[in-house]
PDB file of C-alpha atoms in Angstrom:
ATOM      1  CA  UNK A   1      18.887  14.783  10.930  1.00 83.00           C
ATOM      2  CA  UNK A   2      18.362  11.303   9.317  1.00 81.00           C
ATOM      3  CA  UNK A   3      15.646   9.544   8.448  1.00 74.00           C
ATOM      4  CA  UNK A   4      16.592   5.948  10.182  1.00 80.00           C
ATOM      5  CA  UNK A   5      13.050   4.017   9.849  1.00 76.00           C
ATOM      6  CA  UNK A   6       9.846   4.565   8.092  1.00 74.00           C
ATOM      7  CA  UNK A   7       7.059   2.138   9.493  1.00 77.00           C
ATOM      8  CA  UNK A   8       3.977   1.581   8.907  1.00 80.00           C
ATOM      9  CA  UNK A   9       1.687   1.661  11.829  1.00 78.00           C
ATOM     10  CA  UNK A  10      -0.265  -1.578  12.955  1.00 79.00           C
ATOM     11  CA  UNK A  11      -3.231  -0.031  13.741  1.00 80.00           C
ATOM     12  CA  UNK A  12      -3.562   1.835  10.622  1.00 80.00           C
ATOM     13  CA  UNK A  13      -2.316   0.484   7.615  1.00 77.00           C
ATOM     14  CA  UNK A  14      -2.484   3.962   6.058  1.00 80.00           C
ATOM     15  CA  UNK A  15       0.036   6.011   8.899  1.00 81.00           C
ATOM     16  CA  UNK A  16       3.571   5.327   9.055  1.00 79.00           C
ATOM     17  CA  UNK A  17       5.806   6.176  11.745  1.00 79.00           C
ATOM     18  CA  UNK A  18       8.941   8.116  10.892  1.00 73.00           C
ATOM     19  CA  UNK A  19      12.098   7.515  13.068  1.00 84.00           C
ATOM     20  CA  UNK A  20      14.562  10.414  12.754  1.00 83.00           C
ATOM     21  CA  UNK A  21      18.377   9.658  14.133  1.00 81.00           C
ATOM     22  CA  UNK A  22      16.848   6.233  15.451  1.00 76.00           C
ATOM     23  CA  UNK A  23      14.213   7.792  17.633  1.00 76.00           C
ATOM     24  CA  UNK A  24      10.207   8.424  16.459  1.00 80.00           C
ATOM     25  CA  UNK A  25       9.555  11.592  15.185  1.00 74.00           C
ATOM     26  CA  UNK A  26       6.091  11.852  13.915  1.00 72.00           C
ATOM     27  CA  UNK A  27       3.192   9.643  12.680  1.00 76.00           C
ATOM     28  CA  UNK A  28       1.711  10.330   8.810  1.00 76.00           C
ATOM     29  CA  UNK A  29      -0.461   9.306   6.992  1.00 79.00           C
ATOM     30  CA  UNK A  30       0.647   7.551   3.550  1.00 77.00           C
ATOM     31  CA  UNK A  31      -0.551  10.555   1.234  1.00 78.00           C
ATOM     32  CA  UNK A  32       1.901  12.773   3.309  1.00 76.00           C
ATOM     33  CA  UNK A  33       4.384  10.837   3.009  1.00 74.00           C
ATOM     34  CA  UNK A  34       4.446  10.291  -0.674  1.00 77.00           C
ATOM     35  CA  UNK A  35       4.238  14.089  -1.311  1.00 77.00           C
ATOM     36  CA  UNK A  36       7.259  14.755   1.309  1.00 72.00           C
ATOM     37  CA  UNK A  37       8.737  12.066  -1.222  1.00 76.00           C
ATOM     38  CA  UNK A  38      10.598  10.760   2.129  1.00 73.00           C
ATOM     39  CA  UNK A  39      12.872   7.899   2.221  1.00 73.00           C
ATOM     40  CA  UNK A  40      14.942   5.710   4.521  1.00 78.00           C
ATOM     41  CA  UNK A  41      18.402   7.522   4.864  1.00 76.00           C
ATOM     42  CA  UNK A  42      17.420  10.840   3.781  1.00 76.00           C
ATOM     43  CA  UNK A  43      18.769  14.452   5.466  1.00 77.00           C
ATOM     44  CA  UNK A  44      15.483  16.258   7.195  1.00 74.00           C
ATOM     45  CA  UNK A  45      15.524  19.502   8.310  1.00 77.00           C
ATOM     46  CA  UNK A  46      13.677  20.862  11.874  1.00 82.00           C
ATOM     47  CA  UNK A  47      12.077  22.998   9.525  1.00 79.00           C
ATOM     48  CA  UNK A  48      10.485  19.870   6.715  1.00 78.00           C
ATOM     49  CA  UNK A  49       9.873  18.067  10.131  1.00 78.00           C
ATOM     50  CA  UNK A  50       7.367  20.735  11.357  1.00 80.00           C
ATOM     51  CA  UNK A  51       5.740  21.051   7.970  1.00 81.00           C
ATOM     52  CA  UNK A  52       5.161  17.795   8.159  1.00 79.00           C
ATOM     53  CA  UNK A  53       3.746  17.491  11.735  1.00 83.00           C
ATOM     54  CA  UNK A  54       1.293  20.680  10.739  1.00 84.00           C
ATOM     55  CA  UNK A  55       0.131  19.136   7.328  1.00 83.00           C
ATOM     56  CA  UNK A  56      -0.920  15.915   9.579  1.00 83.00           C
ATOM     57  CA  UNK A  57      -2.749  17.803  11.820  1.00 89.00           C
ATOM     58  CA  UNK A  58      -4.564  19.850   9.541  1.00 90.00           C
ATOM     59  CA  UNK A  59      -5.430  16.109   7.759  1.00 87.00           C
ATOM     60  CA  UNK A  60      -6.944  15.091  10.914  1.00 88.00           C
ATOM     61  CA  UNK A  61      -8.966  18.076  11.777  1.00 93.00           C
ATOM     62  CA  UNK A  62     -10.505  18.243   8.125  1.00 92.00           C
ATOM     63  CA  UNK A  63     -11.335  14.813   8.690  1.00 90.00           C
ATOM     64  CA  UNK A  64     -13.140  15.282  12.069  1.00 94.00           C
ATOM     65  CA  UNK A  65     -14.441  18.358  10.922  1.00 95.00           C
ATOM     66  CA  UNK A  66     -15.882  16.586   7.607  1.00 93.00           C
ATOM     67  CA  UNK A  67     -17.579  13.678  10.216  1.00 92.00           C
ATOM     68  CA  UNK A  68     -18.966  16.043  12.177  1.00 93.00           C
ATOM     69  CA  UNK A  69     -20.616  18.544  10.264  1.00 89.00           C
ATOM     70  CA  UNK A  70     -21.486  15.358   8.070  1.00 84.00           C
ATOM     71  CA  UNK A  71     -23.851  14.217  10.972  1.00 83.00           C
ATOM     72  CA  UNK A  72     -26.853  17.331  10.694  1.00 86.00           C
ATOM     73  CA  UNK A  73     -25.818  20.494   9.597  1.00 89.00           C
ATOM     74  CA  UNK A  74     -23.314  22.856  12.291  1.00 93.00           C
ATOM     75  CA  UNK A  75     -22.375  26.603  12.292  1.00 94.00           C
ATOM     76  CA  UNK A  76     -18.773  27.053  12.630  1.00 95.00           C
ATOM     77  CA  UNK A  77     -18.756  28.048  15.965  1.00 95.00           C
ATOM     78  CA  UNK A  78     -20.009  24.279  16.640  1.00 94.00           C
ATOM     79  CA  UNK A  79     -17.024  22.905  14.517  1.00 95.00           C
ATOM     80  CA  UNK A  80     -14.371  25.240  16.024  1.00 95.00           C
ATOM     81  CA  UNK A  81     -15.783  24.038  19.615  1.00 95.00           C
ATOM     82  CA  UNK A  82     -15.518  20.657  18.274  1.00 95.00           C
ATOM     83  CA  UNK A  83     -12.290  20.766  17.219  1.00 95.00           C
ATOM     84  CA  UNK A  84     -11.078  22.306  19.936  1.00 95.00           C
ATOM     85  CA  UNK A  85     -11.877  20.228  22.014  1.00 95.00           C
ATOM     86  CA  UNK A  86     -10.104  17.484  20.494  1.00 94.00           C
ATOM     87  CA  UNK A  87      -6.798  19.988  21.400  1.00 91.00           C
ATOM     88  CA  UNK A  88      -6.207  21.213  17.774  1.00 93.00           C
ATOM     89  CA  UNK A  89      -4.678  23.945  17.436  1.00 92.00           C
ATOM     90  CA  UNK A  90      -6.398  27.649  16.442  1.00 93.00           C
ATOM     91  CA  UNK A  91      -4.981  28.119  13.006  1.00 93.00           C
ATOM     92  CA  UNK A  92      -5.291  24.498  12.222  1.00 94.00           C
ATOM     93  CA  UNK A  93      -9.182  24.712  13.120  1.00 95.00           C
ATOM     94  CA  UNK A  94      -9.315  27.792  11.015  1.00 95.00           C
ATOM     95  CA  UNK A  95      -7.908  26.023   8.266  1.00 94.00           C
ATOM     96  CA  UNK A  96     -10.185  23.083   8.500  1.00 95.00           C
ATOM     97  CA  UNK A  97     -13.058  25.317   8.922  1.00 95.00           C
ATOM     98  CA  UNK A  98     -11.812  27.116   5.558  1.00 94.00           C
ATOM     99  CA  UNK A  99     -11.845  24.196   3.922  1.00 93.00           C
ATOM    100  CA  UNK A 100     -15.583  23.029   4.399  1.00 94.00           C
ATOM    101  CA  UNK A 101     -16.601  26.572   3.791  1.00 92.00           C
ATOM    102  CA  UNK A 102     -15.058  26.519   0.269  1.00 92.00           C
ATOM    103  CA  UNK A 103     -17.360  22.915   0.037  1.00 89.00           C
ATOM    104  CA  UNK A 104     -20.090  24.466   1.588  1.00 89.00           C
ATOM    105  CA  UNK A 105     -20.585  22.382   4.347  1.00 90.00           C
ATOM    106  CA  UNK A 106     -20.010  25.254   6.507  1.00 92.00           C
ATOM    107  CA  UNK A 107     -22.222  27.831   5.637  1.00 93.00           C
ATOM    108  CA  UNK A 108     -23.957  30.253   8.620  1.00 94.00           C
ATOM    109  CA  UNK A 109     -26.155  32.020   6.416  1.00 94.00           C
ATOM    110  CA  UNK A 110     -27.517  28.652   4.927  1.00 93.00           C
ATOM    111  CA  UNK A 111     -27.760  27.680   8.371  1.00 93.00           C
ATOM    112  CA  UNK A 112     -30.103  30.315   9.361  1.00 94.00           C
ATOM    113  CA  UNK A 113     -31.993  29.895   6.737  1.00 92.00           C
ATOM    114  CA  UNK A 114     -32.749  26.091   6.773  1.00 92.00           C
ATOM    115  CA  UNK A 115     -33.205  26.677  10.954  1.00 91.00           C
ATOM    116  CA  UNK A 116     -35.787  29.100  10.178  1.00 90.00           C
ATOM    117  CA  UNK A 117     -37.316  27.061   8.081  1.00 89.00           C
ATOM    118  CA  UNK A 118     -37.724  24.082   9.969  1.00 89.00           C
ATOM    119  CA  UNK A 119     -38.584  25.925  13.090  1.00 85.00           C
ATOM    120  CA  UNK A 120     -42.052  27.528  11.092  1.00 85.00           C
ATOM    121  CA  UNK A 121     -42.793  24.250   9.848  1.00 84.00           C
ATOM    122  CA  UNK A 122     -43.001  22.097  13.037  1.00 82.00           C
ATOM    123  CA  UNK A 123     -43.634  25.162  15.828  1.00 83.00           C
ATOM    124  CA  UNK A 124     -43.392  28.700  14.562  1.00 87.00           C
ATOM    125  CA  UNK A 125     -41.660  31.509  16.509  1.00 91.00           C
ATOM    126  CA  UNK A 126     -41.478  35.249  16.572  1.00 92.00           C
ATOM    127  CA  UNK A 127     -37.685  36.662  15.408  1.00 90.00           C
ATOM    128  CA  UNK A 128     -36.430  37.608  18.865  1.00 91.00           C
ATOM    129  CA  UNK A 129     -37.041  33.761  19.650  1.00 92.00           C
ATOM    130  CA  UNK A 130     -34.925  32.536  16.620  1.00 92.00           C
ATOM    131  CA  UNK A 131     -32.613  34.612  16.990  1.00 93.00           C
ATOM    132  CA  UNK A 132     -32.390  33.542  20.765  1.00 92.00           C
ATOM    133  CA  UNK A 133     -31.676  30.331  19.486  1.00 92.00           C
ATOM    134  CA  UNK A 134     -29.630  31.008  16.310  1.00 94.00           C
ATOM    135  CA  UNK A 135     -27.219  33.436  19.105  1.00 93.00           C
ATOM    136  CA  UNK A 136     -26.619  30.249  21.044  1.00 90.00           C
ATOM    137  CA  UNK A 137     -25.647  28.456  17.985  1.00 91.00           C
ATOM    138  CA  UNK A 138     -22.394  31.346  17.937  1.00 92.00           C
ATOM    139  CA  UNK A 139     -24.290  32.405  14.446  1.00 94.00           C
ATOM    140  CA  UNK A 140     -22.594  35.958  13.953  1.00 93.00           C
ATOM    141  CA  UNK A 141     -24.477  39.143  14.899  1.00 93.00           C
ATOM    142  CA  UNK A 142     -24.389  40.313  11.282  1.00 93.00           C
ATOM    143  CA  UNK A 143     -25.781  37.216   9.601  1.00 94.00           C
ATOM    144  CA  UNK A 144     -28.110  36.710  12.551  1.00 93.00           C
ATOM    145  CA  UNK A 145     -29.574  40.648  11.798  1.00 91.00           C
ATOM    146  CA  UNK A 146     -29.585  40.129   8.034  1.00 92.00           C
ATOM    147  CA  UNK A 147     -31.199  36.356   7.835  1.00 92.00           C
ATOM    148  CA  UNK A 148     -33.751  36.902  10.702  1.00 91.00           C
ATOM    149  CA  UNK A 149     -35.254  40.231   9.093  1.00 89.00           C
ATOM    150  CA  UNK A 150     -34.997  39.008   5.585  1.00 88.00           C
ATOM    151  CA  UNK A 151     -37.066  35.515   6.446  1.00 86.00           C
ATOM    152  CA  UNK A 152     -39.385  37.034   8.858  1.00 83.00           C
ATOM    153  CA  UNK A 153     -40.485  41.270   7.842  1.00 78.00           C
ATOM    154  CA  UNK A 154     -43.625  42.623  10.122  1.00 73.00           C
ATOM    155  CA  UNK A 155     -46.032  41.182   7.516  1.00 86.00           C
ATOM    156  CA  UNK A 156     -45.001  37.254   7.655  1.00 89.00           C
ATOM    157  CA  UNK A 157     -44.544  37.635  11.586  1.00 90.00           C
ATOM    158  CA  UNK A 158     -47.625  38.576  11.641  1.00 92.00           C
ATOM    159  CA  UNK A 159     -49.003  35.345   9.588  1.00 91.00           C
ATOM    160  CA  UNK A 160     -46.881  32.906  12.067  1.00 92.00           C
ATOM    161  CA  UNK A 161     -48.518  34.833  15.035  1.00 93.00           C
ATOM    162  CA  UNK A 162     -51.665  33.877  13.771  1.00 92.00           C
ATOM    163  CA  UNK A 163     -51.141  30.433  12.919  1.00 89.00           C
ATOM    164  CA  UNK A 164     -49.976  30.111  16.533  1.00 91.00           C
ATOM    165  CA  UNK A 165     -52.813  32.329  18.166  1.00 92.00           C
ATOM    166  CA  UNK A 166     -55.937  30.140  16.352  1.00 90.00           C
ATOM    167  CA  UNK A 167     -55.125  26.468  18.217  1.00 90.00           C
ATOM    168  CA  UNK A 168     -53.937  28.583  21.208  1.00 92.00           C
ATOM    169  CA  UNK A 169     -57.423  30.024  21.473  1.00 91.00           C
ATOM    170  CA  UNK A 170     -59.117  27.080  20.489  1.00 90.00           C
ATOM    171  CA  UNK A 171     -57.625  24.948  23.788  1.00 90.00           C
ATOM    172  CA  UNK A 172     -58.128  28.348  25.884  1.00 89.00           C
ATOM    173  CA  UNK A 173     -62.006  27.565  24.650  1.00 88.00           C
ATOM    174  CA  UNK A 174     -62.397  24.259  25.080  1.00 88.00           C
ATOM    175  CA  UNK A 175     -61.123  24.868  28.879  1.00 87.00           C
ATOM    176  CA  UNK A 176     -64.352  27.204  29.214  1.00 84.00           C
ATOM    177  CA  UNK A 177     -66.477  24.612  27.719  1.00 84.00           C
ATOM    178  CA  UNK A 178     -65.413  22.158  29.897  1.00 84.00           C
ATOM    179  CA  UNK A 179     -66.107  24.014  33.005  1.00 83.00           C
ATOM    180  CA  UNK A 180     -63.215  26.595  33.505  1.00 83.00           C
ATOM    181  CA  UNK A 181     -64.207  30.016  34.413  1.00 82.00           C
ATOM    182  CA  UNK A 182     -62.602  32.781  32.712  1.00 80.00           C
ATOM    183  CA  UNK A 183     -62.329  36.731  34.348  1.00 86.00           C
ATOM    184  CA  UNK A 184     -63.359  39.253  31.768  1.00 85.00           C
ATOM    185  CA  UNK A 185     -60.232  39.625  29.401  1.00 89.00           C
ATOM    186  CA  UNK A 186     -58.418  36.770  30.616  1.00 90.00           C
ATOM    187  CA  UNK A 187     -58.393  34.653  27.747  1.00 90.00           C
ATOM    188  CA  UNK A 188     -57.096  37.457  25.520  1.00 92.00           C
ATOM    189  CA  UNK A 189     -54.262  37.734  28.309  1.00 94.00           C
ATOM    190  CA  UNK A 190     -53.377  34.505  28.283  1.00 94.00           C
ATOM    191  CA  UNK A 191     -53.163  34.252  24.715  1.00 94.00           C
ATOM    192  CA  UNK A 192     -51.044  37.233  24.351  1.00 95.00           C
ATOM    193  CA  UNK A 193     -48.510  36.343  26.871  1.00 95.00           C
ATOM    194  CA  UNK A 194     -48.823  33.166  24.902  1.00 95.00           C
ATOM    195  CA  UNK A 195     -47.193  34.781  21.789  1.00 95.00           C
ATOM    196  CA  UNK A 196     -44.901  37.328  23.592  1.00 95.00           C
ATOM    197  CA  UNK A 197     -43.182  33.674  25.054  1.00 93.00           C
ATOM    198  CA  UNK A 198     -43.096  32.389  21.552  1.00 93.00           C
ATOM    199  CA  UNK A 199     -41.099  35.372  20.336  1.00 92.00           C
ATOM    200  CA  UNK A 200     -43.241  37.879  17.855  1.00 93.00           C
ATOM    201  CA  UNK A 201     -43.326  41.504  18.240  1.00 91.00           C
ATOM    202  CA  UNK A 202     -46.310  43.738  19.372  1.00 93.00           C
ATOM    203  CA  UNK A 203     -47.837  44.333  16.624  1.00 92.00           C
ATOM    204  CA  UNK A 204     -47.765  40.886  15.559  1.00 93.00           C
ATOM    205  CA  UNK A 205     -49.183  39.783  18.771  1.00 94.00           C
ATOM    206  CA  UNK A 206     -51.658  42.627  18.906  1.00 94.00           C
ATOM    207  CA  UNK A 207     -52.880  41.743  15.164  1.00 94.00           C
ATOM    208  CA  UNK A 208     -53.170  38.326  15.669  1.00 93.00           C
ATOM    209  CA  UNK A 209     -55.243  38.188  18.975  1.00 93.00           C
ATOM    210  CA  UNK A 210     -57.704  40.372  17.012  1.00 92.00           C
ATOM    211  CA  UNK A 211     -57.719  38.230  14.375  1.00 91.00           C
ATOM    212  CA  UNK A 212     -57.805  35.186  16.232  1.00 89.00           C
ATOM    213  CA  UNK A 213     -60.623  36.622  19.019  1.00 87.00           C
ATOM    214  CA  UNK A 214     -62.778  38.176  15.845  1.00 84.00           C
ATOM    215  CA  UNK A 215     -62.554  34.460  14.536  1.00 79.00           C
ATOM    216  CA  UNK A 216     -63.726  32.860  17.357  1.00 68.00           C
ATOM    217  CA  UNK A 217     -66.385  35.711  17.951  1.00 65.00           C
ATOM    218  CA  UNK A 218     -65.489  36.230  21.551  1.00 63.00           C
ATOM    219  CA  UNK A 219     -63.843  39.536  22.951  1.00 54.00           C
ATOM    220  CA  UNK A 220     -61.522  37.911  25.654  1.00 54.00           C
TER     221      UNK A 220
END
């Protein structure tokens, strides 16, 4: 096979079209070319062709991989569903995705971390909510079990619940100064189911509705 035509492409002055035995072959991009060291009247094999067509594809899916994960940080089950959806091929994704790990732009564990984070700063949550979350993110079972536990043991669980049981009680309280009528253990109820929803464990929950009722010096 011949190379007949090399071209470069009007829409992007950095791809050129390559014309093999007078017909297009593939489009590349000028750093491709100049490694493949193609010219104009040179022999090509099927095999040099396909090299070439997989080293521009893995160029574009680093490149949409590197603009998306670019935007806010992704796990790399939101980059491989990106990039599959733009119809890249599996081991080219994998590739790609290898790539930004190496950079550490794709990073799960990082990922759970910083989401943990931010989640206790602006609404905290009990670990079977994160994780809830994190699981819907693809994060990996493993790095989900190992994160979650490591960021939130029994003891700061416990400290979230409370943060989130004080103002909880404090609304439940203004209700009954306002007029609302309360049954006998309803506001400790309320305020447990409260913190069940938001994801802590029992004895979270059950430490911080002491806490937060001994505070407030009513018993429900």
């Amino acid at each position: 096979m011949i190379v007949t035509k090399i071209e470069r492409q009007k829409k992007d002055p950095d791809r050129y079209s390559l014309f093999i035995d007078g017909s297009f072959a593939v489009g590349v991009r000028s750093a491709v070319l100049l490694r493949a060291g193609l010219r104009k009247g040179d022999d090509v094999s099927q095999e040099t062709l396909e090299l070439l067509r997989a080293e521009e594809e893995f160029g574009a899916a680093r490149a949409a991989a590197l603009r998306y994960a670019g935007r806010r940080r992704r796990t790399e089950h939101e980059i491989r569903k990106k990039l599959s959806s733009l119809s890249f091929s599996p081991p080219t994704i994998e590739a790609a995705i290898g790539t930004l790990r190496d950079s550490g732009l794709a990073d799960d564990r990082a990922y759970v971390r910083a989401f943990i984070h931010d989640a206790q700063l602006h609404r905290p949550a009990g670990g079977r909510m994160i994780s809830h979350r994190l699981r819907g993110k693809g994060i990996p079972p493993d790095i989900l079990r190992d994160e979650v536990s490591s960021a939130l043991g029994p003891g700061e669980e416990t400290l979230l619940a409370e943060r989130c049981a004080e103002p909880y009680l404090a609304k439940l309280e203004h209700r009954a100064a306002s007029g609302k009528v309360f049954c006998p253990g309803e506001k400790e109820a309320l305020l447990r189911r409260y913190l069940a929803g938001r994801g802590f464990c029992r004895s979270a929950v059950d430490a911080a509705v002491k806490t937060a009722l001994s505070s407030a010096g009513t018993g429900g």
